Short mmCIF file of C-alpha atoms in Angstrom, two decimals:
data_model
loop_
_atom_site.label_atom_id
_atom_site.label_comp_id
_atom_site.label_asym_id
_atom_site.label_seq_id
_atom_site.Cartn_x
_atom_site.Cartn_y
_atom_site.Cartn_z
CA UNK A 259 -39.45 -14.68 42.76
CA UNK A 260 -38.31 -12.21 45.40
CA UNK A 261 -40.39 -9.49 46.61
CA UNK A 262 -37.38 -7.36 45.80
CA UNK A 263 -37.11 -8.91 41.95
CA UNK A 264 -41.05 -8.40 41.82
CA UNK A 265 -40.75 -4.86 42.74
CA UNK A 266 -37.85 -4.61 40.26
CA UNK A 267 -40.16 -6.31 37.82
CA UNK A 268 -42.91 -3.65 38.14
CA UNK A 269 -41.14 -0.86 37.71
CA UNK A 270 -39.19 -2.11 35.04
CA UNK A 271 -42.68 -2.88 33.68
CA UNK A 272 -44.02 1.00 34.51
CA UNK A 273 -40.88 2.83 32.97
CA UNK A 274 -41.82 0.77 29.17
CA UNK A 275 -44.99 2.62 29.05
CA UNK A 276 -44.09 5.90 30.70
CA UNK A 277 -45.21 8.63 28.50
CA UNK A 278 -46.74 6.54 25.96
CA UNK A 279 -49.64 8.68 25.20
CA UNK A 280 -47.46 11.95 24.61
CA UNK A 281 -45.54 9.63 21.48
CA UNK A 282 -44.48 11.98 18.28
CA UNK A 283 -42.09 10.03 16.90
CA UNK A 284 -41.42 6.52 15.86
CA UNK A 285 -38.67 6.53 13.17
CA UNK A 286 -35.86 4.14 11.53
CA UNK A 287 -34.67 7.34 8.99
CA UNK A 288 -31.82 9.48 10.77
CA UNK A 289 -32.83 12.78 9.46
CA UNK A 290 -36.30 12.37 10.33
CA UNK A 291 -35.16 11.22 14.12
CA UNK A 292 -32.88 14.65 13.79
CA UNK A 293 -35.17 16.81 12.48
CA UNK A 294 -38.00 15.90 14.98
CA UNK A 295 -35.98 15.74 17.66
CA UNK A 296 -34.46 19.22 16.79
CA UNK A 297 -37.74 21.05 17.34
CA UNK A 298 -38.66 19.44 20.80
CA UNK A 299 -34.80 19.99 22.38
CA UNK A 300 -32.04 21.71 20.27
CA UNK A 301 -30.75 21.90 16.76
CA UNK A 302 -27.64 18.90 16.73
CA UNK A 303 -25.77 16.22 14.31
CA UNK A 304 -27.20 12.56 14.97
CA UNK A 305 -24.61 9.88 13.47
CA UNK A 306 -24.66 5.89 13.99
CA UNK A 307 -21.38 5.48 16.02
CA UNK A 308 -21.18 1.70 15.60
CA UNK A 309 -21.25 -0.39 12.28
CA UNK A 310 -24.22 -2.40 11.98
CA UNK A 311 -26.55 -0.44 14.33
CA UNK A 312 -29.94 0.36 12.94
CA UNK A 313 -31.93 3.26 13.67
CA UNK A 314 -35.44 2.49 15.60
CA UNK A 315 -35.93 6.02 17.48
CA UNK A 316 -38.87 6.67 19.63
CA UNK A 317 -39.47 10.11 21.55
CA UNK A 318 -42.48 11.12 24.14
CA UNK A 319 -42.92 14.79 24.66
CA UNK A 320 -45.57 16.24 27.16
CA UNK A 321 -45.37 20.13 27.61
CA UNK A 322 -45.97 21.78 30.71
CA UNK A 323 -45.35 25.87 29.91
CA UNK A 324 -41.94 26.55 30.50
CA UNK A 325 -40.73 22.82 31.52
CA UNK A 326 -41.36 19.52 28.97
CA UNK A 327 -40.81 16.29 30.23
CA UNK A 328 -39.63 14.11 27.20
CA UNK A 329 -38.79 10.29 26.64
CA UNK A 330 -36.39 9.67 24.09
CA UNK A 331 -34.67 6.42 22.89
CA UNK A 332 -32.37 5.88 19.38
CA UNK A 333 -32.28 1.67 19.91
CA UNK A 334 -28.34 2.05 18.31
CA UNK A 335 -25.60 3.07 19.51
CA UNK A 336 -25.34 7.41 18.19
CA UNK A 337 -23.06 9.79 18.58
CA UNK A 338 -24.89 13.33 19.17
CA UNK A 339 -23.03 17.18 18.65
CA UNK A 340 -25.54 20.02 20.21
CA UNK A 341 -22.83 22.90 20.84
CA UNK A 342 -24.77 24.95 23.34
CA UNK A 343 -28.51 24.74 24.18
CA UNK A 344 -28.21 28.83 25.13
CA UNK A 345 -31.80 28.77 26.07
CA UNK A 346 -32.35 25.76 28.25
CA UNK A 347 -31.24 23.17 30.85
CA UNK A 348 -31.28 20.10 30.46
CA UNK A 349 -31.92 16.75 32.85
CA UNK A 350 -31.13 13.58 31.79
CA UNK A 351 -32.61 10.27 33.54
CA UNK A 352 -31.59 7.10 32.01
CA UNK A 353 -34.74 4.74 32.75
CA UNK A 354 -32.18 1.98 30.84
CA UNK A 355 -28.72 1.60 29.56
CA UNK A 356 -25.85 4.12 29.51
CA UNK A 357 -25.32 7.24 28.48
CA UNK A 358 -21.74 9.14 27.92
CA UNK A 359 -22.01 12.87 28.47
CA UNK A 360 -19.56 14.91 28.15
CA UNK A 361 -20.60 18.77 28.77
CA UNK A 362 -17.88 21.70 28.94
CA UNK A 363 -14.87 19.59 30.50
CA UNK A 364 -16.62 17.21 32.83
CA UNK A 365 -17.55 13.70 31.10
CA UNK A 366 -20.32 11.38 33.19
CA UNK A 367 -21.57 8.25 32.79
CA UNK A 368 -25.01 8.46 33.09
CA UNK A 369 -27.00 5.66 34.39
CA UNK A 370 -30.22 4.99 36.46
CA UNK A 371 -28.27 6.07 39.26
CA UNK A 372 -26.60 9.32 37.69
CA UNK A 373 -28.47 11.58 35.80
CA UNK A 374 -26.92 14.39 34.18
CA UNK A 375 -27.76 18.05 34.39
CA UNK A 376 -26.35 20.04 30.98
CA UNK A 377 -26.19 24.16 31.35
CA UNK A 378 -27.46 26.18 28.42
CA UNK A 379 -23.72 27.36 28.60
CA UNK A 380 -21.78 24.59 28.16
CA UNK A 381 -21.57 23.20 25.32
CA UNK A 382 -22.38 19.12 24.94
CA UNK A 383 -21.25 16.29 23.09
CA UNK A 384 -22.77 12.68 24.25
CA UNK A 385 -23.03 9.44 22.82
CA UNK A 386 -26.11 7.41 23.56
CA UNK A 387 -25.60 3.22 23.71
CA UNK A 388 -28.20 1.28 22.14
CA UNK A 389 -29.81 0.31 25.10
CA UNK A 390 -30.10 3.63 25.99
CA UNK A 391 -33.99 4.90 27.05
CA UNK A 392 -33.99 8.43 29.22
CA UNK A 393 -36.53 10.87 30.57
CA UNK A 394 -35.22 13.90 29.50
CA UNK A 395 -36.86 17.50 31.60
CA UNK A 396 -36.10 20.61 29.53
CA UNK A 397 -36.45 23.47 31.68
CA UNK A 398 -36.35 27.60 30.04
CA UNK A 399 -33.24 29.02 30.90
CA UNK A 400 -35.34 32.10 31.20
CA UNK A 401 -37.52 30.12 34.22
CA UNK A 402 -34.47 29.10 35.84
CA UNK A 403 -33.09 32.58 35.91
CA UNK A 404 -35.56 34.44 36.55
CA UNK A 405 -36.89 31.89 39.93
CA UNK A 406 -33.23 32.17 41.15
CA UNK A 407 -33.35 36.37 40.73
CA UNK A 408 -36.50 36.10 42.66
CA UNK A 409 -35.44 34.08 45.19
CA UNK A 410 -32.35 36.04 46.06
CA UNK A 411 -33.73 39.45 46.13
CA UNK A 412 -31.24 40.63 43.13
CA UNK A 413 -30.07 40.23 39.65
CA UNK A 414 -27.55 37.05 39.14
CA UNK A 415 -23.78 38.26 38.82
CA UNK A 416 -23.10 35.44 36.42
CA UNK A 417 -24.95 32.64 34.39
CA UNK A 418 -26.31 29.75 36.65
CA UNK A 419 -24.12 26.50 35.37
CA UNK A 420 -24.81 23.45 37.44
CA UNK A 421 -22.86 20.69 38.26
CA UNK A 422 -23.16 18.09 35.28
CA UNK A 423 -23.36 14.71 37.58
CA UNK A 424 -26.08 14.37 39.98
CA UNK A 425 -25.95 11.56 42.29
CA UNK A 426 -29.77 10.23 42.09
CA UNK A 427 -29.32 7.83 45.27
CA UNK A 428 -28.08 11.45 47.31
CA UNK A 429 -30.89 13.28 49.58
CA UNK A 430 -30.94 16.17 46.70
CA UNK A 431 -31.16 13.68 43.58
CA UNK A 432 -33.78 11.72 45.61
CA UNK A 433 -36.32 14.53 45.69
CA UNK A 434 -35.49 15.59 41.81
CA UNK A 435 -36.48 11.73 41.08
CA UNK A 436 -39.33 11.72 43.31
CA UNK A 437 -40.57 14.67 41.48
CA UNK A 438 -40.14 13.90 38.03
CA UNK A 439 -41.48 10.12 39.04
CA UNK A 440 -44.96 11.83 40.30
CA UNK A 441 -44.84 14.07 37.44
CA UNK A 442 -44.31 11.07 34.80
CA UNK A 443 -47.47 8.62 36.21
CA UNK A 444 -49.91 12.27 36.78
CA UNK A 445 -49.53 12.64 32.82
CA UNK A 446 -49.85 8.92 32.36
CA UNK A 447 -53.38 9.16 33.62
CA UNK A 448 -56.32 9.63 30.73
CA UNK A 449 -57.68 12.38 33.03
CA UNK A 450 -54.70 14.19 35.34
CA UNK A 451 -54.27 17.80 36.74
CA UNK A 452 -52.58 19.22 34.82
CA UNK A 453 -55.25 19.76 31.92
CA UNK A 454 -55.75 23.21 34.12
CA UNK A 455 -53.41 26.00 33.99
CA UNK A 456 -53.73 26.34 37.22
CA UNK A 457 -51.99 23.23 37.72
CA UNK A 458 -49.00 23.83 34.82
CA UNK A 459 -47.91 27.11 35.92
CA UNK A 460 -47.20 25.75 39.80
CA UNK A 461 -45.84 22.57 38.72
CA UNK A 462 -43.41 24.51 36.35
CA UNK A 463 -41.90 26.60 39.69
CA UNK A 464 -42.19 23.85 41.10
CA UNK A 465 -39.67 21.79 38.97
CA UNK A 466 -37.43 25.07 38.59
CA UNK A 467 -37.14 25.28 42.48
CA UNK A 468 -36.18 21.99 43.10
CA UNK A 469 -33.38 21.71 40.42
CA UNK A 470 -32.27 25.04 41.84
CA UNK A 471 -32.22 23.38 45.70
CA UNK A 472 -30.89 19.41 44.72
CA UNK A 473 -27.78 20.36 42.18
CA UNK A 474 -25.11 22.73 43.28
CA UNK A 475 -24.20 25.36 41.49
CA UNK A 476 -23.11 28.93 42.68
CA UNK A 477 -26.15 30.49 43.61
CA UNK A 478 -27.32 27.73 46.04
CA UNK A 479 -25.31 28.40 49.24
CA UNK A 480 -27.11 31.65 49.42
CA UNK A 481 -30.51 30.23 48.02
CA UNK A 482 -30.36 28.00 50.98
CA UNK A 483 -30.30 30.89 53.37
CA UNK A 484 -33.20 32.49 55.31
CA UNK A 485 -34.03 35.51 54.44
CA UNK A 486 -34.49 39.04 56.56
CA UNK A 487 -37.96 39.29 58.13
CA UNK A 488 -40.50 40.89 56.15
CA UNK A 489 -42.29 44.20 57.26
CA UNK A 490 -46.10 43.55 58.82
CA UNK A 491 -47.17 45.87 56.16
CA UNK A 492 -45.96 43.75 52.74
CA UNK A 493 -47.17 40.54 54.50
CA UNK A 494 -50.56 42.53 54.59
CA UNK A 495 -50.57 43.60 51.07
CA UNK A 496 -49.58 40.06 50.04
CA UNK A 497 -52.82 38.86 51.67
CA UNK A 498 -55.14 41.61 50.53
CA UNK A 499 -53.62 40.79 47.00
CA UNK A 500 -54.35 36.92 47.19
CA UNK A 501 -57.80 37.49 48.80
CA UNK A 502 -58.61 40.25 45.44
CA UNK A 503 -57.03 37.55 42.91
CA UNK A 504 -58.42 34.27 44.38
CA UNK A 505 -59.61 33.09 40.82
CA UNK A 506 -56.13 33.36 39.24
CA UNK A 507 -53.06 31.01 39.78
CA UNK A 508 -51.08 32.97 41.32
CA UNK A 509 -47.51 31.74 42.54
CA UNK A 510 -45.25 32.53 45.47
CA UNK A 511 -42.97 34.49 42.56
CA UNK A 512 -45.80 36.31 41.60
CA UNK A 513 -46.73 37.81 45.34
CA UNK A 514 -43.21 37.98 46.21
CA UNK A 515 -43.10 40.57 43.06
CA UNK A 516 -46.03 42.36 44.20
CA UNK A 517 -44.40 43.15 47.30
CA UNK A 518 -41.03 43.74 46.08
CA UNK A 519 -39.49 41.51 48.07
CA UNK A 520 -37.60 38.29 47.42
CA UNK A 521 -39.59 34.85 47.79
CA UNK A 522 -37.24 33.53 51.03
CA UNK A 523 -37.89 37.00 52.19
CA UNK A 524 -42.11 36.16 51.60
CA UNK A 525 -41.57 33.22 53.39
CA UNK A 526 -39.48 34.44 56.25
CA UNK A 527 -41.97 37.42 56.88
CA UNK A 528 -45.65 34.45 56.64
CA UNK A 529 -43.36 32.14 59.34
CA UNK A 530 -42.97 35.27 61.84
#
């Protein structure tokens, strides 16, 4: 065997136990696989789409405060009706198999190379093929909105819809996988950071950020800007704030609020 077919091996290998230890459901009835799956993601019809399929759903869900990184799998070929999430996105990262999304009027094939990226918007239909396993990041709509406000220095003119394809092999897709990849084998480990809220509420901007800087969507032209330097006297206040809070987890959102500027505008003003 090749190196490249061992390394295909192993990873192939990795992704079948990814999230094991986060399992809550293991199910061959339909409802149960709806109903359970309902209360992690969004409320949605489940149907067998091909005659003869049988049911064998498993789903992995590990919180992390605002953002849950899930594993979810139906072993049959379903058809799946959500309407609108309304109060979350939604990333989808087929590990396996195929996936046909079709969210608003853009359809995708999603594969290990595409994942797809659904709006709380826009609403989604998709049917998953049997061989079908995907890491799934949920992400508040209410994180995502408020990260991109904060970040721009002002209120968003319209709702934040994202592109529904993202190219995983493309620089921006590249750093969302390598993300959710480190994410994924930290919460495999028996012991990992993110027991510590300290840990959860960074990697939770974190993971909001970066969706808002890999996949386009109208806000990120002007989220990619620098911002105007910062006056000598917030950048002080910032400092004297971290040095009085050092015990708390504070964020970059959280300082940038305390000195009422935006965050590029926090990091423009530390560069200088």
């Amino acid at each position: 065997m090749g190196n490249r077919a061992m390394i295909a091996t192993s990873v192939s290998s990795a992704s079948s136990m990814a999230l094991g230890r986060y399992a809550i459901l293991r199910t061959r009835d339909l409802d149960e696989a709806t109903s359970r799956v309902s209360c992690v993601l969004s409320p949605h019809e489940l149907s067998i789409a091909r005659q003869g399929d049988h049911l064998d759903a498993e789903m992995c869900h590990a919180p992390l405060g605002g953002v849950s990184i899930n594993r979810l799998r139906y072993g049959a070929t379903v058809d799946i009706d959500v309407g609108r999430t309304k109060d979350f996105v939604l990333v989808m990262m087929p590990l396996a198999g195929m996936a046909e999304i079709h969210c608003g009027d853009v359809s995708v094939r999603s594969t290990q190379k595409v994942a797809s990226v659904v709006s709380p918007t826009l609403p989604l239909r998709m049917r998953s093929r049997e061989d079908a396993d995907q890491i799934m990041v949920r992400v508040d709509r209410a994180l995502i909105e408020r990260q991109c406000a904060q970040h721009l220095g002002h209120d968003l003119r319209a709702p934040i819809e994202f592109d529904v394809a993202m190219d995983l092999t493309a620089p921006g897709g590249q750093s969302w996988r390598a993300l959710i990849q480190y994410l994924v084998a930290e919460l495999d480990r028996e012991v990992n950071v993110f027991s510590s809220p300290l840990t959860r509420v960074h990697a939770e901007h974190l993971v909001a950020a970066t969706l808002l800087l890999a996949q386009p969507h109208r806000y990120r032209d002007e989220l990619a800007r620098p911002g105007p330097s910062i006056a000598p006297a917030f950048v002080r206040r910032v400092e004297e704030y971290v040095a009085c809070h050092a015990d708390e987890p504070l964020t970059v959102t959280d300082l940038a609020a305390h000195a009422g500027v935006s965050t590029s505008t926090l990091f423009a003003g530390f560069r200088e």
